[in-house]
PDB file of C-alpha atoms in Angstrom:
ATOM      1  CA  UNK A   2     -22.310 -12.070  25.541  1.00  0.00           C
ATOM      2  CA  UNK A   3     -19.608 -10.218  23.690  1.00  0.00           C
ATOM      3  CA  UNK A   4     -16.281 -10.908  23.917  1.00  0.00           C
ATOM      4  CA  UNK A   5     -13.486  -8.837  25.422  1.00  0.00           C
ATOM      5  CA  UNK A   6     -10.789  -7.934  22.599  1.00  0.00           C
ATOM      6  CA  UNK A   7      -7.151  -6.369  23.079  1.00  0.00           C
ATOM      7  CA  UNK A   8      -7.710  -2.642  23.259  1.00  0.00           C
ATOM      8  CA  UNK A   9      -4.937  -2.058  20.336  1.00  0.00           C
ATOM      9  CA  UNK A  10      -7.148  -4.399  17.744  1.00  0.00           C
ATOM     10  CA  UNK A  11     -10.455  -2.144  19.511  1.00  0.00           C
ATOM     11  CA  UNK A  12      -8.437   0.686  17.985  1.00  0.00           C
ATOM     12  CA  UNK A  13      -7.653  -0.270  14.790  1.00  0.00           C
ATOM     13  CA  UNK A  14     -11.015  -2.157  14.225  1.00  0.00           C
ATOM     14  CA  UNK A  15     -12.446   1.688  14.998  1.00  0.00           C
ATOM     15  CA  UNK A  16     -10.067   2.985  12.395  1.00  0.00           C
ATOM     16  CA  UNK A  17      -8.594   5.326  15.028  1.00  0.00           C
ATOM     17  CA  UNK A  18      -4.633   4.019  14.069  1.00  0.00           C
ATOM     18  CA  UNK A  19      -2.316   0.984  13.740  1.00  0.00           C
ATOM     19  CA  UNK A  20      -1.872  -1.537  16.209  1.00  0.00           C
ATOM     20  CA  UNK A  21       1.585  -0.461  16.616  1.00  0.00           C
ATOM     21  CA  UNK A  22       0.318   3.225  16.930  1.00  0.00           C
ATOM     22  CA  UNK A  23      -1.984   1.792  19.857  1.00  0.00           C
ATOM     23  CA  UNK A  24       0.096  -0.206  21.623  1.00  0.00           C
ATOM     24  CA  UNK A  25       2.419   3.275  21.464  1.00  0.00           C
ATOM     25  CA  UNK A  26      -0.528   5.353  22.392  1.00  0.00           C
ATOM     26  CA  UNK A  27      -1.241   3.475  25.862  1.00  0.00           C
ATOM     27  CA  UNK A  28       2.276   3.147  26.991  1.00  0.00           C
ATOM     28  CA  UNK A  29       2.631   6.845  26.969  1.00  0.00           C
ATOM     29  CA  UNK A  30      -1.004   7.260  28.925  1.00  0.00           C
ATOM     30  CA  UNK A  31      -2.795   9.287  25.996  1.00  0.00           C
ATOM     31  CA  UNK A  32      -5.579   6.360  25.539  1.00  0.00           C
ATOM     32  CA  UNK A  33      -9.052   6.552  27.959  1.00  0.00           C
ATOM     33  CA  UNK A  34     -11.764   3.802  28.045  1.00  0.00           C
ATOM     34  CA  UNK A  35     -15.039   5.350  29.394  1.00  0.00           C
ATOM     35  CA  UNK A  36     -12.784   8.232  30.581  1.00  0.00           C
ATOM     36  CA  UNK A  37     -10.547   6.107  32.752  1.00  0.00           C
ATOM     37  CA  UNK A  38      -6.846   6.371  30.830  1.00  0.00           C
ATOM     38  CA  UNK A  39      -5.337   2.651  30.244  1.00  0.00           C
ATOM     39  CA  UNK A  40      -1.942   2.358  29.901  1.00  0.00           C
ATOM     40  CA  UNK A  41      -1.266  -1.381  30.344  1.00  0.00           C
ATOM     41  CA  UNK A  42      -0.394  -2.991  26.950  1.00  0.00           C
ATOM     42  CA  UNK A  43      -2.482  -6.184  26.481  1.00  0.00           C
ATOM     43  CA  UNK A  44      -5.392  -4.539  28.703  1.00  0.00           C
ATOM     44  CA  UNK A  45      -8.729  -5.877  26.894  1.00  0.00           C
ATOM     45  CA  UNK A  46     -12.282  -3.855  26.465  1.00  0.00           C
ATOM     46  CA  UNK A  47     -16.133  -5.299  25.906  1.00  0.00           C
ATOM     47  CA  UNK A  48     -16.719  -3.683  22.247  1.00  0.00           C
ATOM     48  CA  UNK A  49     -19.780  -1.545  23.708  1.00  0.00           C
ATOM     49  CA  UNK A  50     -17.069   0.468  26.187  1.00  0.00           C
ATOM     50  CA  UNK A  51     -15.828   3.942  24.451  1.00  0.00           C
ATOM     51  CA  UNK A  52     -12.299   4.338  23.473  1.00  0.00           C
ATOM     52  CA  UNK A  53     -10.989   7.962  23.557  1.00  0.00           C
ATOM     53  CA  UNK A  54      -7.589   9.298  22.330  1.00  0.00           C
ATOM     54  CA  UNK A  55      -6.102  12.252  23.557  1.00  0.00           C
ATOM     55  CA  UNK A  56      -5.232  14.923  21.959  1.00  0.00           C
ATOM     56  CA  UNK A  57      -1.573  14.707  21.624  1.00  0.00           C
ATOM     57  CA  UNK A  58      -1.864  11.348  19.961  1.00  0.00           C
ATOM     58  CA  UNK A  59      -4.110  13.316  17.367  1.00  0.00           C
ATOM     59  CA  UNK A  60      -1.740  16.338  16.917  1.00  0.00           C
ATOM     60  CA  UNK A  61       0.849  13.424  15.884  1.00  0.00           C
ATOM     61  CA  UNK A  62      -0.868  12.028  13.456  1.00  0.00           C
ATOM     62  CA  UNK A  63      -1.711  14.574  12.039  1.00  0.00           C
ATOM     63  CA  UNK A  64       2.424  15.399  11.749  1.00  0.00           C
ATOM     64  CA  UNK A  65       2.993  11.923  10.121  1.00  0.00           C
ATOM     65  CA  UNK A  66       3.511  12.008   6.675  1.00  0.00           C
ATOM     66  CA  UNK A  67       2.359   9.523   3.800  1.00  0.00           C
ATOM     67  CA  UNK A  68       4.959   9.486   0.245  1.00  0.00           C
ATOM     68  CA  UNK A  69       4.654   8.523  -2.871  1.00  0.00           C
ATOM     69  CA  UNK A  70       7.626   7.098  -5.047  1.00  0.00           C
ATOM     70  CA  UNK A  71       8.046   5.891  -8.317  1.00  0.00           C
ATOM     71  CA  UNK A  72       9.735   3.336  -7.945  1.00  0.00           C
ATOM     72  CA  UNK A  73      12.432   2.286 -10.885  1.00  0.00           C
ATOM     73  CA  UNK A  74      14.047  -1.006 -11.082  1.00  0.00           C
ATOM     74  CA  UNK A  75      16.340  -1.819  -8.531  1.00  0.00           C
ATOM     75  CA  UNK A  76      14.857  -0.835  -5.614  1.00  0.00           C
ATOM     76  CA  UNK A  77      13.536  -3.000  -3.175  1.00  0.00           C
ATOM     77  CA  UNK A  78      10.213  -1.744  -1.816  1.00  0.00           C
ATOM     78  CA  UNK A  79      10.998  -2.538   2.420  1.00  0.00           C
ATOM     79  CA  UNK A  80      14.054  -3.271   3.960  1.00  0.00           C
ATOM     80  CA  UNK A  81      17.974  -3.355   1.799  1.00  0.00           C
ATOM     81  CA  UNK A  82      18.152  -7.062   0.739  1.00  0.00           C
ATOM     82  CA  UNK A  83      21.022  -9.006  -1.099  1.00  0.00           C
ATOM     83  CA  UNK A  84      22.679  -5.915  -1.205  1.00  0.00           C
ATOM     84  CA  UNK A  85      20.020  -3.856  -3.264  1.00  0.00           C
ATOM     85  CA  UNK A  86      19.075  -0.277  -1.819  1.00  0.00           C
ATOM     86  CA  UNK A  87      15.462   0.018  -0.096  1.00  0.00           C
ATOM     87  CA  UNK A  88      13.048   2.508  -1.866  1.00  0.00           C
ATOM     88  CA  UNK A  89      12.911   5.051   0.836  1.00  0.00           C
ATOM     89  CA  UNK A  90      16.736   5.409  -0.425  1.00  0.00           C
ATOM     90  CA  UNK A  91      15.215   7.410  -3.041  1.00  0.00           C
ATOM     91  CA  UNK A  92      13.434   9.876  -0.628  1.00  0.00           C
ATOM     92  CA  UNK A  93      15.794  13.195   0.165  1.00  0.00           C
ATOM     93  CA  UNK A  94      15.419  16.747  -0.189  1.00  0.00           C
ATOM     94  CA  UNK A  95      17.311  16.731  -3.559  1.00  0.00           C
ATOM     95  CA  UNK A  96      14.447  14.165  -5.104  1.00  0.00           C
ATOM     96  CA  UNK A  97      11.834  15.850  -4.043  1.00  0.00           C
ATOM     97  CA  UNK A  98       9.536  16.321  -7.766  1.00  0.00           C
ATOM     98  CA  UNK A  99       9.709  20.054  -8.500  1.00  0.00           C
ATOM     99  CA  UNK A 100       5.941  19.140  -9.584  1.00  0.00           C
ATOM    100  CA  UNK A 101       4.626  19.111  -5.939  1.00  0.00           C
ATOM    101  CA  UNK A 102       1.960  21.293  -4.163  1.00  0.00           C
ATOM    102  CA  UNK A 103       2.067  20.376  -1.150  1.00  0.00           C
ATOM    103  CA  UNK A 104       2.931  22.492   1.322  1.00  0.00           C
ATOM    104  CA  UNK A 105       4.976  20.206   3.611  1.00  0.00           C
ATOM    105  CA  UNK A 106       8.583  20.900   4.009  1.00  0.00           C
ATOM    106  CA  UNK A 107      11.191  17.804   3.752  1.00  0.00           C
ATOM    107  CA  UNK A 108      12.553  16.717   7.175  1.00  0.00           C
ATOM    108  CA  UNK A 109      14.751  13.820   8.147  1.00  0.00           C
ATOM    109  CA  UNK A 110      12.390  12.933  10.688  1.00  0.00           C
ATOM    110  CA  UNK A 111       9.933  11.800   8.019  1.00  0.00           C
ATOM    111  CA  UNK A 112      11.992   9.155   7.368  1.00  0.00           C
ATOM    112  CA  UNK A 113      11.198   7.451  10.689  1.00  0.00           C
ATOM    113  CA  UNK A 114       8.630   4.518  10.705  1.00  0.00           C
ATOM    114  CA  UNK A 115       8.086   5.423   7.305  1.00  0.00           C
ATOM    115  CA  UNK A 116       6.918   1.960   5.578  1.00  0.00           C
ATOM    116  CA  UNK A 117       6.036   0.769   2.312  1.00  0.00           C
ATOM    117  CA  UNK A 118       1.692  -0.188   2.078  1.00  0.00           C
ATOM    118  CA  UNK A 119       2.211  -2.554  -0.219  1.00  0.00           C
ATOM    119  CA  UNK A 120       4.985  -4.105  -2.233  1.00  0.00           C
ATOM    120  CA  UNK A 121       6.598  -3.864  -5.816  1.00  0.00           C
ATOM    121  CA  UNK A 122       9.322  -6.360  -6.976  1.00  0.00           C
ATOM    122  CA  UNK A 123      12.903  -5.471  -7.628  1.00  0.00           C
ATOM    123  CA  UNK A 124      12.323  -5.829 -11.046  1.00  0.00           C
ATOM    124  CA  UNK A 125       8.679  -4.144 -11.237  1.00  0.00           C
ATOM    125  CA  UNK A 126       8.315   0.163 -11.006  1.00  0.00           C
ATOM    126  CA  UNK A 127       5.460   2.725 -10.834  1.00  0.00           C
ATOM    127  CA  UNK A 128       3.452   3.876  -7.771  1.00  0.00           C
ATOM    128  CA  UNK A 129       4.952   2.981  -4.361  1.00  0.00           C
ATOM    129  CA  UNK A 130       3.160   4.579  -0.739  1.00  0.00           C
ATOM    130  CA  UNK A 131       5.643   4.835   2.050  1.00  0.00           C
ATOM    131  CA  UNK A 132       3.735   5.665   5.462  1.00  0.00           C
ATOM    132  CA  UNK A 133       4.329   6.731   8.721  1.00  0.00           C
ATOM    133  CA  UNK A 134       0.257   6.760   9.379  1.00  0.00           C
ATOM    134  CA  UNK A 135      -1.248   3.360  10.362  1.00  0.00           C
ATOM    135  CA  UNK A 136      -4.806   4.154   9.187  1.00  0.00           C
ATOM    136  CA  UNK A 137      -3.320   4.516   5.464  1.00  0.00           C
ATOM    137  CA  UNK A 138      -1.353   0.727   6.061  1.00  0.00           C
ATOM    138  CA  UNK A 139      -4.460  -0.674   7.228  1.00  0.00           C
ATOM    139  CA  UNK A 140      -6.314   0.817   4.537  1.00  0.00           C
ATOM    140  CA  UNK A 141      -4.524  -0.341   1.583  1.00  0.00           C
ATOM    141  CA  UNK A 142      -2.986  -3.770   3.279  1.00  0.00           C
ATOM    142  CA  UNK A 143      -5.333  -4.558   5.898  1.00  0.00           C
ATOM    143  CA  UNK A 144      -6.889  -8.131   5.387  1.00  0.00           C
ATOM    144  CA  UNK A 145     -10.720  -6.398   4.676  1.00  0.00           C
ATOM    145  CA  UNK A 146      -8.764  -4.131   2.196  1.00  0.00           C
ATOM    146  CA  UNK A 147     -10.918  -3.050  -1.134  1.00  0.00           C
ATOM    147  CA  UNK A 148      -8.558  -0.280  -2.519  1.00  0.00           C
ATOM    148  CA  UNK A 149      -7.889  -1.667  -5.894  1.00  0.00           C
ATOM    149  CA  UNK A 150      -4.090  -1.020  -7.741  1.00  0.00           C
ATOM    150  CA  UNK A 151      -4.111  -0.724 -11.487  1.00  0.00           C
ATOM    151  CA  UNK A 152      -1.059  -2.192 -13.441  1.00  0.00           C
ATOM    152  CA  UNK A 153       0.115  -1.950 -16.968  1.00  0.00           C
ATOM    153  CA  UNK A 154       1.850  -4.869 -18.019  1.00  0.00           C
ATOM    154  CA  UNK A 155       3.850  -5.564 -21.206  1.00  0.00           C
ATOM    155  CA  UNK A 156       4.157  -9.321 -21.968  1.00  0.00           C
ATOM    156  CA  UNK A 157       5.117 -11.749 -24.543  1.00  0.00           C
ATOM    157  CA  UNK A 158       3.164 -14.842 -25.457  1.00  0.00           C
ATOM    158  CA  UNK A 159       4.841 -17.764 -25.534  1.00  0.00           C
ATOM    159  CA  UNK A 160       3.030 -20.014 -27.293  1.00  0.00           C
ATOM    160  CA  UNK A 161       1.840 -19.247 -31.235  1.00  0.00           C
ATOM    161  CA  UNK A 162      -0.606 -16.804 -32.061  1.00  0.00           C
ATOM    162  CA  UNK A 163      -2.720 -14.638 -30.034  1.00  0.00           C
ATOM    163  CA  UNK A 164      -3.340 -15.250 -26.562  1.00  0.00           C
ATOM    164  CA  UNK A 165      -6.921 -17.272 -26.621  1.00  0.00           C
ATOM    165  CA  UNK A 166      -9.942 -15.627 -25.499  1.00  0.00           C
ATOM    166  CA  UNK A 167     -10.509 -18.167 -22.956  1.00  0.00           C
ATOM    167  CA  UNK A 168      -7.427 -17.708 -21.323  1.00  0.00           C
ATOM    168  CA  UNK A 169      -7.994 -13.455 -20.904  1.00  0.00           C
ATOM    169  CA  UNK A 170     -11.379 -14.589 -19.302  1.00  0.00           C
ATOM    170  CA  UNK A 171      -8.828 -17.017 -16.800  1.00  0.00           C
ATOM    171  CA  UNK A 172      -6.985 -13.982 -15.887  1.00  0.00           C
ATOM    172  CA  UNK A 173     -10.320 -12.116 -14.972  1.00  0.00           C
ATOM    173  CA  UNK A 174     -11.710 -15.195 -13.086  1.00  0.00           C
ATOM    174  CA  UNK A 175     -10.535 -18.684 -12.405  1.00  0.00           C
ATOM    175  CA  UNK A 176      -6.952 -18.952 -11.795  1.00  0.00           C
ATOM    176  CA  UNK A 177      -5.625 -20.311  -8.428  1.00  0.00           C
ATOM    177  CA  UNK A 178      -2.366 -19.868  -6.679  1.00  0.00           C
ATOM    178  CA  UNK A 179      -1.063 -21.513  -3.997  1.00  0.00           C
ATOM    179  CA  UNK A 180      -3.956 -23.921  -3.778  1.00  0.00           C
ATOM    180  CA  UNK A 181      -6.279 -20.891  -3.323  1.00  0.00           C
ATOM    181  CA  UNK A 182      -8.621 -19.482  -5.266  1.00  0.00           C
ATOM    182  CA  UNK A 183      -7.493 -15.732  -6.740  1.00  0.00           C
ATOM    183  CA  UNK A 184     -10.278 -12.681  -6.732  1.00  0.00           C
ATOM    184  CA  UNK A 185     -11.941 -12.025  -9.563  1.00  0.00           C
ATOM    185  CA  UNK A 186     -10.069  -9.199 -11.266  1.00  0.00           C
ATOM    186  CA  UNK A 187     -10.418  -6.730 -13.913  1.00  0.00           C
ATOM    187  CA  UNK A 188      -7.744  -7.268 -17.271  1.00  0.00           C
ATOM    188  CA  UNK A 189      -8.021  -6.362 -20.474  1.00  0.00           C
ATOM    189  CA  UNK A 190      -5.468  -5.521 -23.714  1.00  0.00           C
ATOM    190  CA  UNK A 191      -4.371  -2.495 -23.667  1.00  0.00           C
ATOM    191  CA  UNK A 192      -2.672  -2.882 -26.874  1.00  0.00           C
ATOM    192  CA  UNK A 193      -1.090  -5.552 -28.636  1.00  0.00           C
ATOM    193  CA  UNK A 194       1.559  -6.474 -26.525  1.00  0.00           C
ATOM    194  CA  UNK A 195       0.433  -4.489 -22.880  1.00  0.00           C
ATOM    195  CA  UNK A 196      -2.253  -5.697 -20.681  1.00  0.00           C
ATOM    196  CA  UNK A 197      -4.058  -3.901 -18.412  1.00  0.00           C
ATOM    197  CA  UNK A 198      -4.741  -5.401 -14.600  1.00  0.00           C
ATOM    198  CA  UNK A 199      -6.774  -4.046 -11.699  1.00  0.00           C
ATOM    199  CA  UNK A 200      -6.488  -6.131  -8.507  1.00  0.00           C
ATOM    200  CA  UNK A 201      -7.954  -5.860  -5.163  1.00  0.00           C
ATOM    201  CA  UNK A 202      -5.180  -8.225  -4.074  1.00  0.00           C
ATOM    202  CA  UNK A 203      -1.509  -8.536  -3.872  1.00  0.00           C
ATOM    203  CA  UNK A 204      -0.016 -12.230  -3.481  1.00  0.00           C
ATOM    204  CA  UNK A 205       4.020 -12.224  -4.011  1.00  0.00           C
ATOM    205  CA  UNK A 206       4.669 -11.740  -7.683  1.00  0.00           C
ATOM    206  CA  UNK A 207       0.876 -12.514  -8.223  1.00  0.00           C
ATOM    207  CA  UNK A 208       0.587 -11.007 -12.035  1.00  0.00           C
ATOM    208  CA  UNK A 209       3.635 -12.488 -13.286  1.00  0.00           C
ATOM    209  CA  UNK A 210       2.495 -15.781 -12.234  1.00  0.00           C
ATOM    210  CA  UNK A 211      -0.783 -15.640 -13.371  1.00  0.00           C
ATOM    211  CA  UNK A 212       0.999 -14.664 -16.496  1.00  0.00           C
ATOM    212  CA  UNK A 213       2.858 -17.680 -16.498  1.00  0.00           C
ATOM    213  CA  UNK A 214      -0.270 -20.187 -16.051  1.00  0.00           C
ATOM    214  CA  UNK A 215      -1.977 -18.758 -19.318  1.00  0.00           C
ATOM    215  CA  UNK A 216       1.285 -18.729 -21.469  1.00  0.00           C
ATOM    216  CA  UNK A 217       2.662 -14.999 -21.165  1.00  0.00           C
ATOM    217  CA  UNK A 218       6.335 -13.998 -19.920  1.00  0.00           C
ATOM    218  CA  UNK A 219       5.978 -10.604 -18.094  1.00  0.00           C
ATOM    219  CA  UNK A 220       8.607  -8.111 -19.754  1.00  0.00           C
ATOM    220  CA  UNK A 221       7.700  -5.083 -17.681  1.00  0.00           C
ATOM    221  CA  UNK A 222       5.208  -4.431 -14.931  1.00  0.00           C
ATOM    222  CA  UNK A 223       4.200  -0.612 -14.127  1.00  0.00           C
ATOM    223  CA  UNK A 224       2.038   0.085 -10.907  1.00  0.00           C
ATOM    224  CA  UNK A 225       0.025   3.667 -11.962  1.00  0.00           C
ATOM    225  CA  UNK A 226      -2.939   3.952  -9.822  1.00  0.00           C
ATOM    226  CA  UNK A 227      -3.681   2.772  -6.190  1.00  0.00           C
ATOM    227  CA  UNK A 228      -7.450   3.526  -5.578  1.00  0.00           C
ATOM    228  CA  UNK A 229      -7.858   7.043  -6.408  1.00  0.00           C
ATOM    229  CA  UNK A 230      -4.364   8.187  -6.525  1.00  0.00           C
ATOM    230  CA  UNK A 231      -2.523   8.040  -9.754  1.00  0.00           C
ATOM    231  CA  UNK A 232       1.120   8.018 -10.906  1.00  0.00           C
ATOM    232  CA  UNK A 233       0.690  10.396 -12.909  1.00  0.00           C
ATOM    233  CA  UNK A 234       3.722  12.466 -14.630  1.00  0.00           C
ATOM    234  CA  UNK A 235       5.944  11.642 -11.212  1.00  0.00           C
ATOM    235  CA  UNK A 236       9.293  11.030 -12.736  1.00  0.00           C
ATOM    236  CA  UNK A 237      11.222   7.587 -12.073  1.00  0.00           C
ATOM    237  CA  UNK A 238      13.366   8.095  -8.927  1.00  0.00           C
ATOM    238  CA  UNK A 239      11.590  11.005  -7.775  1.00  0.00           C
ATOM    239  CA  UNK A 240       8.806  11.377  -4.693  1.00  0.00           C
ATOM    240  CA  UNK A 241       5.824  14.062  -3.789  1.00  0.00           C
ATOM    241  CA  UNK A 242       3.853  14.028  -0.789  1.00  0.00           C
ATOM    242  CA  UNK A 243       0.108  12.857  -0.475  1.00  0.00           C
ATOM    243  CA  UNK A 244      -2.225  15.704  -0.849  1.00  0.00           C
ATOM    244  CA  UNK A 245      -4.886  16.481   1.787  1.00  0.00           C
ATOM    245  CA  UNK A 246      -7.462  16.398  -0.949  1.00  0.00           C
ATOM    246  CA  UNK A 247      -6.166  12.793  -2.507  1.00  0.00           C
ATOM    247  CA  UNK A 248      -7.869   9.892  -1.170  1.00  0.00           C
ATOM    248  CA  UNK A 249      -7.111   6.117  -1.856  1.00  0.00           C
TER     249      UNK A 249
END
């Protein structure tokens, strides 16, 4: 027999929202399970029962917005730490890039339970998603996530010469961090002294210490393409909204 599961994990398993956006959705009565409306947090469901959503819950998702930010040095990518400024700092009418079509018009409200889907370190910039939509989070952070981020990455090597051959394949496939085995990636030169990555993953400060484990100090790190959505000519310190036809 099947087991019974929390009706928020139901939810997001079905790709309907977040957790959070569940757990939201059935305190305020707008969730049914086979047409009965459940509105006890915790409540559990047998994974052949059907989960409905009314349609105010749709209507506000469809009003939550999803930024993205390129990010310059400085910034922290979630909440102000050690006195540095959080990324969706940088998000205000007056920042707005004159470049974009979207047709949504700036409102302080956006800036509520808008979070960053994935991380960039103070010192690292490019191509930063801040969310108020759950299904985006999940989609590019979520544990089963296979959106892959490209990075260009200008290092020195540290030792003499040329960085082996051997140790480029490493980077592709056979370093370990953290006692775990990494995913096989994608990295290649880009030119002499600029590397390109593609991940599918994103441990804390993962390409500079990969980096360091074949010989290479990282001397800038650029973020310009999460799954099908590019930097592009964003400017540093400036923000555009996702388009309806860009998918990750």
């Amino acid at each position: 027999m099947s087991e019974p599961v929390r009706l928020s994990k139901r939810m997001s398993e079905l790709g309907l929202c977040s957790r959070r956006e569940a757990d939201e959705w059935i305190e305020r009565g707008w969730v049914r399970v086979d047409g009965a409306v459940v509105s006890v947090l915790g409540s559990k469901v047998l994974p052949h029962q059907k989960v409905t959503v009314e349609r105010q819950a749709s209507a506000e998702q469809a009003r939550r917005v999803t930024i993205l930010v390129n990010k310059p040095v400085g910034y922290v990518s979630g909440q102000a730490e050690d006195g540095y400024q959080p990324a969706v700092a940088l998000v205000k009418a007056s920042t707005r890039w004159t470049g974009d079509r979207s047709p949504n018009r700036f409102q302080p409200s956006q800036l509520r339970s808008l979070v960053p889907a994935g991380r960039l370190d103070i010192d690292s910039v490019g191509l930063l998603v801040l969310t108020q939509d759950g299904r985006i989070a999940k989609q590019l952070i979520g544990e089963d996530s296979t959106v892959d981020k490209e990075y260009l990455v200008r290092v020195q090597h540290l030792r003499p010469g040329r960085l082996p051959d051997n140790s480029l394949k490493l980077l592709n496939h056979g370093l370990s961090l953290d006692g775990k085995r990494l995913l096989p990636a994608k990295v290649r030169w880009q030119n002499d002294d600029q590397l390109c990555f593609v991940l599918r993953e994103g441990k804390k400060r993962q390409i500079r210490r990969m980096c360091e484990l074949v010989g290479l100090k990282v001397l800038g790190l650029k973020r310009v393409r999460i799954g099908g959505v590019k930097l592009g000519d964003l400017p540093p310190g400036q923000w555009r909204y996702l388009r309806e036809d860009e998918k990750f």
